[in-house]
Amino acid sequence: AISDATAKYLAVFFAVPLLAWARYVLHLLFTLLVTVPRTGRKIIVTQRPGLMILRALMQVFSTVLVLLAYRTLPLAETTALVFLTPVLVALLSGPLLGEKVGVKGWLATLAGLSGALLIARPGSTVFGVGVFYALGAAFCYAIYQLLTRKLSTTEPAIRQLFYIALTGSIVMS
């Protein structure tokens, strides 16, 4: 909540690409200082570089889109729309991961969707390009989560975090 509120506040005063760049460069510097001395070359060697980079790009796109949404929508509505991510994950987990969502999973997903719709109030004054930014962020974040699940069998979490920091720093630079 503090991170989102801070991002919303800063997005009013600073360009979105600058904010995203700062986030990823600081993340990369921290990772280089803290983890690379312990892990060495293992942090970058991956069996699946394409998926690692795609996953990182989805996180970067999600960050940029949510920051753009914060510039045009209230914080609560942006957050509610991004909370559609679990619905998208449930919908895409079957086709992309071959997983089955049970009845309890679908009921929980529908409850989450209902809550997001209640907050977003379709048909209200909350509309415009910010809604598309927030929905785009939710979609990118859903793909990011699905790729995290897929990569977790071969890639340690610290390597996945490093790839986000590195890819985000390069793309946003």
Tab-separated table of C-alpha atoms in Angstrom:
chain	number	residue	atom	x	y	z
A	1	ALA	CA	0.000	0.000	0.000
A	2	ILE	CA	2.842	2.391	0.830
A	3	SER	CA	4.621	1.554	-2.414
A	4	ASP	CA	1.466	2.135	-4.473
A	5	ALA	CA	0.626	5.409	-2.738
A	6	THR	CA	4.208	6.624	-3.143
A	7	ALA	CA	4.189	5.654	-6.831
A	8	LYS	CA	0.884	7.494	-7.349
A	9	TYR	CA	2.287	10.601	-5.659
A	10	LEU	CA	5.575	10.550	-7.571
A	11	ALA	CA	3.844	9.891	-10.926
A	12	VAL	CA	2.306	13.352	-10.669
A	13	PHE	CA	5.718	15.043	-10.501
A	14	PHE	CA	8.056	12.788	-12.469
A	15	ALA	CA	7.923	11.113	-15.867
A	16	VAL	CA	6.804	7.495	-15.716
A	17	PRO	CA	9.872	6.155	-17.573
A	18	LEU	CA	12.132	7.912	-15.065
A	19	LEU	CA	10.299	6.363	-12.116
A	20	ALA	CA	10.460	2.888	-13.658
A	21	TRP	CA	14.138	3.369	-14.511
A	22	ALA	CA	14.952	4.389	-10.924
A	23	ARG	CA	13.073	1.382	-9.564
A	24	TYR	CA	14.959	-1.125	-11.686
A	25	VAL	CA	18.403	0.487	-11.445
A	26	LEU	CA	18.172	0.617	-7.642
A	27	HIS	CA	16.964	-2.996	-7.654
A	28	LEU	CA	19.928	-3.990	-9.844
A	29	LEU	CA	22.465	-2.145	-7.689
A	30	PHE	CA	21.086	-3.735	-4.523
A	31	THR	CA	21.150	-7.174	-6.140
A	32	LEU	CA	24.710	-6.708	-7.373
A	33	LEU	CA	25.904	-5.556	-3.960
A	34	VAL	CA	24.075	-8.124	-1.837
A	35	THR	CA	23.664	-11.316	-3.828
A	36	VAL	CA	26.379	-11.451	-6.468
A	37	PRO	CA	29.192	-11.775	-3.902
A	38	ARG	CA	27.436	-14.910	-2.555
A	39	THR	CA	26.212	-16.419	-5.803
A	40	GLY	CA	28.790	-15.320	-8.357
A	41	ARG	CA	28.162	-16.371	-11.941
A	42	LYS	CA	25.295	-18.678	-10.923
A	43	ILE	CA	22.967	-15.691	-10.723
A	44	ILE	CA	23.025	-15.149	-14.493
A	45	VAL	CA	23.442	-18.673	-15.902
A	46	THR	CA	20.005	-19.948	-16.871
A	47	GLN	CA	18.630	-22.877	-18.812
A	48	ARG	CA	15.782	-20.748	-20.167
A	49	PRO	CA	17.024	-17.246	-21.075
A	50	GLY	CA	14.108	-16.486	-23.410
A	51	LEU	CA	11.455	-17.200	-20.781
A	52	MET	CA	13.460	-15.361	-18.113
A	53	ILE	CA	13.653	-12.246	-20.276
A	54	LEU	CA	9.980	-12.504	-21.290
A	55	ARG	CA	9.001	-12.804	-17.616
A	56	ALA	CA	11.113	-9.764	-16.752
A	57	LEU	CA	9.583	-7.771	-19.625
A	58	MET	CA	6.091	-8.574	-18.374
A	59	GLN	CA	7.048	-7.148	-14.963
A	60	VAL	CA	8.542	-4.038	-16.579
A	61	PHE	CA	5.472	-3.485	-18.770
A	62	SER	CA	3.204	-4.026	-15.781
A	63	THR	CA	5.152	-1.440	-13.786
A	64	VAL	CA	5.029	1.172	-16.543
A	65	LEU	CA	1.331	0.591	-17.227
A	66	VAL	CA	0.324	0.802	-13.578
A	67	LEU	CA	2.329	4.017	-13.174
A	68	LEU	CA	0.522	5.450	-16.196
A	69	ALA	CA	-2.802	4.357	-14.687
A	70	TYR	CA	-1.913	6.124	-11.427
A	71	ARG	CA	-1.554	9.373	-13.360
A	72	THR	CA	-5.138	9.221	-14.649
A	73	LEU	CA	-7.178	7.187	-12.155
A	74	PRO	CA	-7.712	7.286	-8.403
A	75	LEU	CA	-5.520	4.882	-6.427
A	76	ALA	CA	-8.407	2.687	-5.220
A	77	GLU	CA	-9.843	2.208	-8.711
A	78	THR	CA	-6.438	1.464	-10.214
A	79	THR	CA	-5.747	-1.089	-7.499
A	80	ALA	CA	-9.161	-2.703	-7.965
A	81	LEU	CA	-8.611	-3.085	-11.693
A	82	VAL	CA	-5.143	-4.550	-11.205
A	83	PHE	CA	-6.703	-6.985	-8.731
A	84	LEU	CA	-8.258	-8.638	-11.777
A	85	THR	CA	-4.895	-10.366	-12.181
A	86	PRO	CA	-5.978	-13.530	-10.275
A	87	VAL	CA	-8.988	-13.870	-12.588
A	88	LEU	CA	-6.676	-13.705	-15.590
A	89	VAL	CA	-4.275	-16.185	-13.991
A	90	ALA	CA	-7.151	-18.618	-13.408
A	91	LEU	CA	-8.375	-18.201	-16.976
A	92	LEU	CA	-4.912	-18.633	-18.502
A	93	SER	CA	-3.496	-21.336	-16.208
A	94	GLY	CA	-5.264	-24.098	-18.116
A	95	PRO	CA	-4.215	-23.137	-21.648
A	96	LEU	CA	-0.687	-21.992	-20.720
A	97	LEU	CA	0.277	-24.360	-17.893
A	98	GLY	CA	-2.099	-27.265	-18.371
A	99	GLU	CA	-3.484	-26.800	-14.855
A	100	LYS	CA	-7.099	-27.320	-13.884
A	101	VAL	CA	-8.898	-24.837	-11.684
A	102	GLY	CA	-11.373	-26.577	-9.392
A	103	VAL	CA	-14.783	-25.379	-8.293
A	104	LYS	CA	-13.380	-23.745	-5.142
A	105	GLY	CA	-10.760	-21.948	-7.229
A	106	TRP	CA	-13.395	-20.614	-9.632
A	107	LEU	CA	-15.649	-19.521	-6.754
A	108	ALA	CA	-12.764	-17.631	-5.160
A	109	THR	CA	-11.873	-16.098	-8.529
A	110	LEU	CA	-15.474	-14.987	-9.110
A	111	ALA	CA	-15.623	-13.513	-5.604
A	112	GLY	CA	-12.461	-11.547	-6.382
A	113	LEU	CA	-13.893	-10.376	-9.682
A	114	SER	CA	-17.095	-9.289	-7.944
A	115	GLY	CA	-15.104	-7.278	-5.425
A	116	ALA	CA	-13.063	-5.600	-8.162
A	117	LEU	CA	-16.236	-4.744	-10.092
A	118	LEU	CA	-17.867	-3.384	-6.950
A	119	ILE	CA	-14.962	-1.021	-6.404
A	120	ALA	CA	-14.499	-0.090	-10.076
A	121	ARG	CA	-18.254	0.434	-10.510
A	122	PRO	CA	-18.675	-0.245	-14.242
A	123	GLY	CA	-20.647	2.537	-15.829
A	124	SER	CA	-19.387	5.081	-13.322
A	125	THR	CA	-17.118	8.000	-14.075
A	126	VAL	CA	-14.073	5.727	-13.863
A	127	PHE	CA	-13.244	5.349	-17.512
A	128	GLY	CA	-10.754	6.524	-20.042
A	129	VAL	CA	-7.245	5.577	-20.993
A	130	GLY	CA	-6.319	4.902	-17.349
A	131	VAL	CA	-8.664	1.905	-17.294
A	132	PHE	CA	-6.840	0.428	-20.288
A	133	TYR	CA	-3.488	1.066	-18.613
A	134	ALA	CA	-4.662	-0.691	-15.446
A	135	LEU	CA	-6.131	-3.633	-17.363
A	136	GLY	CA	-2.933	-3.892	-19.413
A	137	ALA	CA	-0.946	-3.934	-16.181
A	138	ALA	CA	-3.183	-6.717	-14.838
A	139	PHE	CA	-2.701	-8.759	-18.007
A	140	CYS	CA	1.086	-8.323	-18.016
A	141	TYR	CA	1.245	-9.173	-14.325
A	142	ALA	CA	-0.845	-12.315	-14.909
A	143	ILE	CA	1.580	-13.476	-17.613
A	144	TYR	CA	4.458	-12.636	-15.255
A	145	GLN	CA	2.908	-14.818	-12.529
A	146	LEU	CA	2.295	-17.716	-14.905
A	147	LEU	CA	5.886	-17.539	-16.147
A	148	THR	CA	7.095	-17.450	-12.535
A	149	ARG	CA	5.255	-20.698	-11.918
A	150	LYS	CA	6.664	-22.269	-15.082
A	151	LEU	CA	10.242	-21.169	-14.345
A	152	SER	CA	10.172	-22.107	-10.653
A	153	THR	CA	11.018	-25.715	-11.509
A	154	THR	CA	14.441	-24.806	-12.933
A	155	GLU	CA	15.278	-21.267	-11.844
A	156	PRO	CA	15.884	-20.141	-8.253
A	157	ALA	CA	13.983	-17.075	-7.073
A	158	ILE	CA	17.121	-14.969	-6.676
A	159	ARG	CA	18.028	-15.532	-10.341
A	160	GLN	CA	14.521	-14.583	-11.404
A	161	LEU	CA	14.780	-11.368	-9.376
A	162	PHE	CA	18.170	-10.592	-10.899
A	163	TYR	CA	16.784	-10.962	-14.423
A	164	ILE	CA	13.978	-8.523	-13.602
A	165	ALA	CA	16.480	-5.979	-12.284
A	166	LEU	CA	18.849	-6.403	-15.227
A	167	THR	CA	16.174	-6.424	-17.936
A	168	GLY	CA	14.271	-3.531	-16.357
A	169	SER	CA	17.442	-1.446	-16.099
A	170	ILE	CA	18.379	-2.085	-19.708
A	171	VAL	CA	14.893	-1.528	-21.149
A	172	MET	CA	14.167	1.597	-19.121
A	173	SER	CA	17.622	3.073	-19.848
